[in-house]
Coordinates of C-alpha atoms in Angstrom, one line a residue:
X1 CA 128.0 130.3 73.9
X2 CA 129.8 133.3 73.9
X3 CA 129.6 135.7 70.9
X4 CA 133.3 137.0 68.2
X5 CA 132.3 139.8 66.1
X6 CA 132.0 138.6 62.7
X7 CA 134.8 141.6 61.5
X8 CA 137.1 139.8 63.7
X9 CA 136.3 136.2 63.0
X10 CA 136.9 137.5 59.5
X11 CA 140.6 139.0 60.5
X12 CA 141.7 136.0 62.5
X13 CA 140.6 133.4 59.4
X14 CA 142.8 135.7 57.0
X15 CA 145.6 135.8 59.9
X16 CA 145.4 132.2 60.1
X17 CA 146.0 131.7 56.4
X18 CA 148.7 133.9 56.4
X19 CA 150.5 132.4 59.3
X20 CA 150.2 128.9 58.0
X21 CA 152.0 130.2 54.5
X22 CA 154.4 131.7 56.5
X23 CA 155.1 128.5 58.7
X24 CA 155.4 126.6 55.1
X25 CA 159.3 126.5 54.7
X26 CA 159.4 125.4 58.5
X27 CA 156.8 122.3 57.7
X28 CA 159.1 121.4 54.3
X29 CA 162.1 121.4 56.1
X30 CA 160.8 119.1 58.7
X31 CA 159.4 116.9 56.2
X32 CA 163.3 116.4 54.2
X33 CA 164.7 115.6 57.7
X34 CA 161.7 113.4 59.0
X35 CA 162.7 111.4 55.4
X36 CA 165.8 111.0 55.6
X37 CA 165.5 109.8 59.5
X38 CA 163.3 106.7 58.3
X39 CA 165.4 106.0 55.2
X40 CA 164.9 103.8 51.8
X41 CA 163.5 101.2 53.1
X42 CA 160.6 102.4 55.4
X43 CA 157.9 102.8 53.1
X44 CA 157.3 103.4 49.1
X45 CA 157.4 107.4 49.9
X46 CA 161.0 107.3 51.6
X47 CA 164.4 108.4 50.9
X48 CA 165.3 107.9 47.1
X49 CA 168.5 107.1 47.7
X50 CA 170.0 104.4 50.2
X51 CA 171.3 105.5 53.5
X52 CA 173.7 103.6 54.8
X53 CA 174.7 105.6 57.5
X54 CA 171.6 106.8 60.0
X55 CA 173.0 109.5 61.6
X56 CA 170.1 111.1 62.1
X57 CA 168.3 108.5 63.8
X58 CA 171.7 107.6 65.8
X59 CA 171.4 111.7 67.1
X60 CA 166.9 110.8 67.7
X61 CA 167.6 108.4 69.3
X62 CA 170.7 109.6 71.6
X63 CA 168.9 112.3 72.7
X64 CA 165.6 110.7 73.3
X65 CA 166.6 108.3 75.7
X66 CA 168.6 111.3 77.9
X67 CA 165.4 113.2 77.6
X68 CA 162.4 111.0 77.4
X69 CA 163.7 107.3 78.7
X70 CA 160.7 106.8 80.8
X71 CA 157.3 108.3 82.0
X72 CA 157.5 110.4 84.8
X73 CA 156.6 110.0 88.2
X74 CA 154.9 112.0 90.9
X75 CA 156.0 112.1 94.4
X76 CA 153.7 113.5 97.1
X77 CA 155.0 114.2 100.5
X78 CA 153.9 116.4 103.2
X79 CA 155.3 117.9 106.8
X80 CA 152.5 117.2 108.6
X81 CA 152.1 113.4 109.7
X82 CA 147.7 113.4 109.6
X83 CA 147.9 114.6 105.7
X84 CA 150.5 111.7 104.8
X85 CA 147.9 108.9 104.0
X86 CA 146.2 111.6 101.8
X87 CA 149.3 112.3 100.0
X88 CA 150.2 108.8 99.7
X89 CA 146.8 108.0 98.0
X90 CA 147.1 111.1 96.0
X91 CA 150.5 109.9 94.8
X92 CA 149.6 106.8 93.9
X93 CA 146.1 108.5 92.0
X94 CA 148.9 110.8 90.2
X95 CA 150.9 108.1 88.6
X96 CA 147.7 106.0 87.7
X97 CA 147.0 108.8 85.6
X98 CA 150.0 109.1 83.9
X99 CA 150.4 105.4 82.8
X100 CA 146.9 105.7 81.9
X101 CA 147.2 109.1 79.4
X102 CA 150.4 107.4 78.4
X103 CA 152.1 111.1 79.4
X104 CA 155.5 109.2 79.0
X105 CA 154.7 108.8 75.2
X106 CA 153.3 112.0 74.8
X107 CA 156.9 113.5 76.1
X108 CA 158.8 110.9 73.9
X109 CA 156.8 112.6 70.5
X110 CA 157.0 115.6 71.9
X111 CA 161.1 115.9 72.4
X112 CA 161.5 114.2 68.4
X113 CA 159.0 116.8 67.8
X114 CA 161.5 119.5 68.5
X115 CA 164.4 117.5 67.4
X116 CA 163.0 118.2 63.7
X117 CA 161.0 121.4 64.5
X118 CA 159.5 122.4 67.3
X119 CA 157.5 119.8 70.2
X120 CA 153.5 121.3 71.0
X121 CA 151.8 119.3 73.6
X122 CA 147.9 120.0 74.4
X123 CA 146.8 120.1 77.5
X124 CA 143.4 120.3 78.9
X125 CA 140.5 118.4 80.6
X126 CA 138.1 116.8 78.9
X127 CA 134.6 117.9 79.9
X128 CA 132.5 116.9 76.9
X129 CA 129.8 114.5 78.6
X130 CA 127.8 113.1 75.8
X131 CA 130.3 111.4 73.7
X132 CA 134.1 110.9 73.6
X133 CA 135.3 112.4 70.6
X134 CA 138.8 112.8 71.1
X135 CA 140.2 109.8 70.8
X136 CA 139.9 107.0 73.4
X137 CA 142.5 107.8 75.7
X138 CA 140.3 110.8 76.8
X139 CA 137.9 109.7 79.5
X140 CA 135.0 112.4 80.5
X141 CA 136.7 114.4 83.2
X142 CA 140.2 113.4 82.9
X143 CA 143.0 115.6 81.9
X144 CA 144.9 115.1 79.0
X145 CA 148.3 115.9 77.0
X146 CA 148.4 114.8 73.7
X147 CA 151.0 115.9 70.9
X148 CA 150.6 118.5 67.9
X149 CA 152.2 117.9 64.8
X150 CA 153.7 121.2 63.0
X151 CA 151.7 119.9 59.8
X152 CA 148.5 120.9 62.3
X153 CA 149.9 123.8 63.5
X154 CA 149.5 127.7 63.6
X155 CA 150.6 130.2 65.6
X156 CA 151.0 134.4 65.2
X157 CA 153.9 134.7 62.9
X158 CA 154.0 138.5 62.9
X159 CA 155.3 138.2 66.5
X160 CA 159.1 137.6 67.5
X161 CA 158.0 135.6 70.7
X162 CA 155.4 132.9 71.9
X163 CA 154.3 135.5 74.8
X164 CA 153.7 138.5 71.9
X165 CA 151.4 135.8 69.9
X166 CA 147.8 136.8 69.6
X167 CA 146.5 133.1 68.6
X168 CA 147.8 129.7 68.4
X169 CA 145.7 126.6 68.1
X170 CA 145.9 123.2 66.5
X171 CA 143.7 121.3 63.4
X172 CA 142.2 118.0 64.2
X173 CA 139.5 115.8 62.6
X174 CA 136.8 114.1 63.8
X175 CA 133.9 111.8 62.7
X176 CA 131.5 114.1 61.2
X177 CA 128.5 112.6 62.9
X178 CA 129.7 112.6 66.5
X179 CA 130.7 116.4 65.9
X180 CA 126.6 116.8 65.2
X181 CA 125.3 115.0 68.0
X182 CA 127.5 116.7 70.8
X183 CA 126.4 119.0 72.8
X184 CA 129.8 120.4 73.4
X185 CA 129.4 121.9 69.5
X186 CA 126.9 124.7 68.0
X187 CA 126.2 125.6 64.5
X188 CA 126.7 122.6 63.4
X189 CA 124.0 122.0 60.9
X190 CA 126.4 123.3 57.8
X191 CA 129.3 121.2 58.1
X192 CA 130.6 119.3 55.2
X193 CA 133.2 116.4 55.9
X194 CA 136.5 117.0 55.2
X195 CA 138.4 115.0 52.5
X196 CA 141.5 113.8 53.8
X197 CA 144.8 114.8 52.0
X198 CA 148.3 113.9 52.2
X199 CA 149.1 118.0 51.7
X200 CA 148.8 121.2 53.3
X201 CA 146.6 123.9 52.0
X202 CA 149.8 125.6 50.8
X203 CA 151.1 122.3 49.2
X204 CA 153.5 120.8 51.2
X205 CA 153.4 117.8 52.0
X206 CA 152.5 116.2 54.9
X207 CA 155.1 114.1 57.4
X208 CA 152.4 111.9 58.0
X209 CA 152.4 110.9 54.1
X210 CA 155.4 108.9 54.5
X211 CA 153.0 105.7 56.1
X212 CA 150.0 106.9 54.9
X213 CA 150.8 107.5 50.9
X214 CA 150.1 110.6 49.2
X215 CA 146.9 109.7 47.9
X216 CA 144.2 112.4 48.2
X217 CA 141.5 110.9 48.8
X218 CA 142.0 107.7 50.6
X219 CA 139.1 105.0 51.9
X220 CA 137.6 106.4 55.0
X221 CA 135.0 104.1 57.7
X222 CA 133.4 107.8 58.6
X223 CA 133.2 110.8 57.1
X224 CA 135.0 113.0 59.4
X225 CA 135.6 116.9 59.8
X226 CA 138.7 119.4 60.1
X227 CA 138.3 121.4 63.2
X228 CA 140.5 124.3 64.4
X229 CA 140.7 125.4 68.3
X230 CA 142.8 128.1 68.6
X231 CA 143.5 130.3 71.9
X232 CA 143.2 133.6 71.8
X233 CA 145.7 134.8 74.7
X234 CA 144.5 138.8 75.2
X235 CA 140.7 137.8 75.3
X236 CA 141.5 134.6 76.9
X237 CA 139.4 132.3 74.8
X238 CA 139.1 128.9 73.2
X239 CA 137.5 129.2 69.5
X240 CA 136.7 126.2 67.5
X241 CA 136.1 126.9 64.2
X242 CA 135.4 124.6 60.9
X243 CA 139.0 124.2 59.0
X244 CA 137.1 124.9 55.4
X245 CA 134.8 127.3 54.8
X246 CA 133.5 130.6 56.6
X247 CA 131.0 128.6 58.5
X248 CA 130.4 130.4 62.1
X249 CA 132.2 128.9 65.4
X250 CA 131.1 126.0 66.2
X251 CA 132.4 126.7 70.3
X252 CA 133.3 129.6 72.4
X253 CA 134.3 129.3 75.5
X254 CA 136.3 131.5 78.0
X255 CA 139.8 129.5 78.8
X256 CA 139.9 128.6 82.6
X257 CA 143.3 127.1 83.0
X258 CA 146.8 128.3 83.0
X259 CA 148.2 132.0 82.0
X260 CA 150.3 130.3 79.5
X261 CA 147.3 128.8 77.4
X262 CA 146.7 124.5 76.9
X263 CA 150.1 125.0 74.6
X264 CA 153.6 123.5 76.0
X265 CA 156.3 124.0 73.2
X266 CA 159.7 122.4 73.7
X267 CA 162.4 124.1 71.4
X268 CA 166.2 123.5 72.0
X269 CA 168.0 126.8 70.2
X270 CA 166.7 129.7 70.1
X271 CA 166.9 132.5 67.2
X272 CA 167.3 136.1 68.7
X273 CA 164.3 138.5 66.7
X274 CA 162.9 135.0 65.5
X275 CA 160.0 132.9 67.0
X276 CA 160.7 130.0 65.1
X277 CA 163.4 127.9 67.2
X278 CA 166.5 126.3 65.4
X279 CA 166.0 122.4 65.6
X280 CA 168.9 120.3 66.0
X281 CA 168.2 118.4 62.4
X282 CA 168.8 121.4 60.5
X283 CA 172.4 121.0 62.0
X284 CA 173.2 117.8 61.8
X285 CA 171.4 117.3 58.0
X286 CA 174.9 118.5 56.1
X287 CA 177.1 116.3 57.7
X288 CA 174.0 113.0 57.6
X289 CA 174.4 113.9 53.7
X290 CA 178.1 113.9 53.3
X291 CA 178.8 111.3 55.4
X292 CA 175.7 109.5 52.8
X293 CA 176.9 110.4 49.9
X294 CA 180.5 109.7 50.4
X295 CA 179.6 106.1 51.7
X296 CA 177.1 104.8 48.4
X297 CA 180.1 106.1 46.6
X298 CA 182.9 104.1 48.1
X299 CA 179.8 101.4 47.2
X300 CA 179.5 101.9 43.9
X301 CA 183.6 102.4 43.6
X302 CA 183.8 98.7 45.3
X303 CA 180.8 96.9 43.1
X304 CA 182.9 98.3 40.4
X305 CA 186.2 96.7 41.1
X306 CA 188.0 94.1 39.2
X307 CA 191.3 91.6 39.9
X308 CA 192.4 90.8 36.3
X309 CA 195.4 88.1 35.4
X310 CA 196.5 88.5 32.5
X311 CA 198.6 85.7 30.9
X312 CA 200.4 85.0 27.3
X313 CA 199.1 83.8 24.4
X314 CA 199.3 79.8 24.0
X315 CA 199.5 80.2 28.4
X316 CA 195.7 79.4 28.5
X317 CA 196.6 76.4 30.4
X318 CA 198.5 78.1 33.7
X319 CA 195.7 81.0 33.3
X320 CA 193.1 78.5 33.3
X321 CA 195.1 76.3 36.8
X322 CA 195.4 79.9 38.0
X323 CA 191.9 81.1 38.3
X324 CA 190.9 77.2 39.7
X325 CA 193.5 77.1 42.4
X326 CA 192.6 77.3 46.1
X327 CA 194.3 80.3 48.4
X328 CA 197.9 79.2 49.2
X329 CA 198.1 76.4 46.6
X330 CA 201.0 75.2 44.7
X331 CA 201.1 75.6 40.9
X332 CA 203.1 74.0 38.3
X333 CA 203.8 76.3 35.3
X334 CA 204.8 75.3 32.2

């Protein structure tokens, strides 16, 4: 494994903290609009008041099906006639491996990702050979694309763009004991599971809390770990690292895949001067609470109304004929 200088190990754990503080407002902000697109009645931690008029998810849900209707699909061709049985069989090996890695559902979170914030998709190949860790879409040897929630997110705030960032990387748990028996991990004799929370180590809270509950300690099967990899762009490497604690990296390797890092972002508007993009929710959220607030109004203005008769005393009798006669009937008054 290769070797970070503990001075700089230090630097990048105190840039990390600073970063995630600094992406605070950003995860808060995602978490309002992220309620208010799954309403009252989703679960015990939604919306407090009704909403009667979606149209967050109406705008979700326009744009995902222009964006993200359907997985893609690969087409191989070729000018020379001898290659086109190869490039039929790679074709058909391509789009196995998309409906297998479910990439079509990876782009689907990925584009309400950035509808709310910003959509982070990691890419890689799995090459850990002693266990599968990942999760059980990952097969040994397979490439992967799996989405990165912004609550599991840091990235170099100082800089004004993605290119300028000197790390980026994502937090993920694992079961505790599989982390110890791979091979693909050192320094692993110190690690401690990780409780899990429904909060952010600033305090925010966490989208995922909305199904989950905000309980901090919830009923686990395994203990499990936080783990951060983060890619270091100018020494083009891939540092996993415990998320609590000073404990030493547990991997580093040198990155061997694209100039642009495992990282796709998908952002819709961008912010001159600003990395942080400008996602379509934090338009639309003003006019979603108007439109709201104006309809539970006209409700409660409508349970509130009344049709009163009023008649004349020692009239009881037409009052009471009145208030028993059918639509359109004929009434004798006395």
């Amino acid at each position: 494994m290769m070797n970070l200088p503990e001075t700089k190990l230090k630097r990048l754990r105190e840039a990390i903290c600073y970063s995630r503080r600094k992406l605070m407002p950003f995860r808060q902000q995602r978490y309002d609009a992220i309620r208010q697109y799954v309403g009252f009645h989703y679960s015990d931690d939604g919306t407090s008041d009704r909403v009667p008029v979606n149209l967050l998810e109406l705008a979700v849900n326009i744009y995902t099906q222009q964006m993200a209707a359907r997985a893609p699909k690969a087409l191989v061709q070729t000018r020379f006639g001898v290659l086109k049985p190869m490039a039929a069989d790679f074709e058909l090996a391509l789009n196995h491996l998309i409906r297998e890695i479910r990439l079509g559902q990876t782009f689907r979170l990925a584009v309400i990702d950035a509808l709310f914030s910003m959509g982070i998709i990691k890419t890689g190949l799995e090459r850990r050979a002693s266990v599968e860790i990942a999760g059980y879409l990952h097969d040994v040897g397979q490439p992967f694309a799996e989405v990165v929630s912004l609550d599991n997110w840091v990235h170099d705030t100082t800089a004004t763009r993605l290119e300028q960032c000197q790390f980026m990387g994502d937090r993920y748990r694992l079961p505790l004991e599989l982390v110890k028996e791979s091979k693909a991990f050192k320094n692993t004799d110190g690690l401690q599971a990780t409780v899990k929370t429904a909060y952010n180590e600033s305090g925010d809270t966490k989208a995922e809390s909305l199904s989950h509950g905000t309980e901090t300690d919830p009923d686990e099967f395994k203990d499990h770990v936080e783990l951060w990899d983060l890619w270091l762009p100018f020494e083009n490497l891939l540092v996993t690292i415990p998320a609590e604690g000073e404990g030493k990296p547990l991997r580093i390797i040198e990155w061997d895949g694209p100039e642009t890092g495992p990282y796709k972002i998908l952002s819709f508007s961008e912010v001159p001067g600003n990395i942080m993009p400008l996602a379509p929710s934090a338009l639309w959220m003003d006019l979603h609470d108007l439109a709201n607030r104006l309809f539970r109004k006209l409700g409660r203005q409508a349970e509130r109304q009344k049709t009163v008769l009023g008649v004349q005393t020692g009239s009881e009798d037409d009052g009471d004929r009145i208030v028993r006669a059918n639509d359109g009937e004929a009434l004798k008054m006395d």
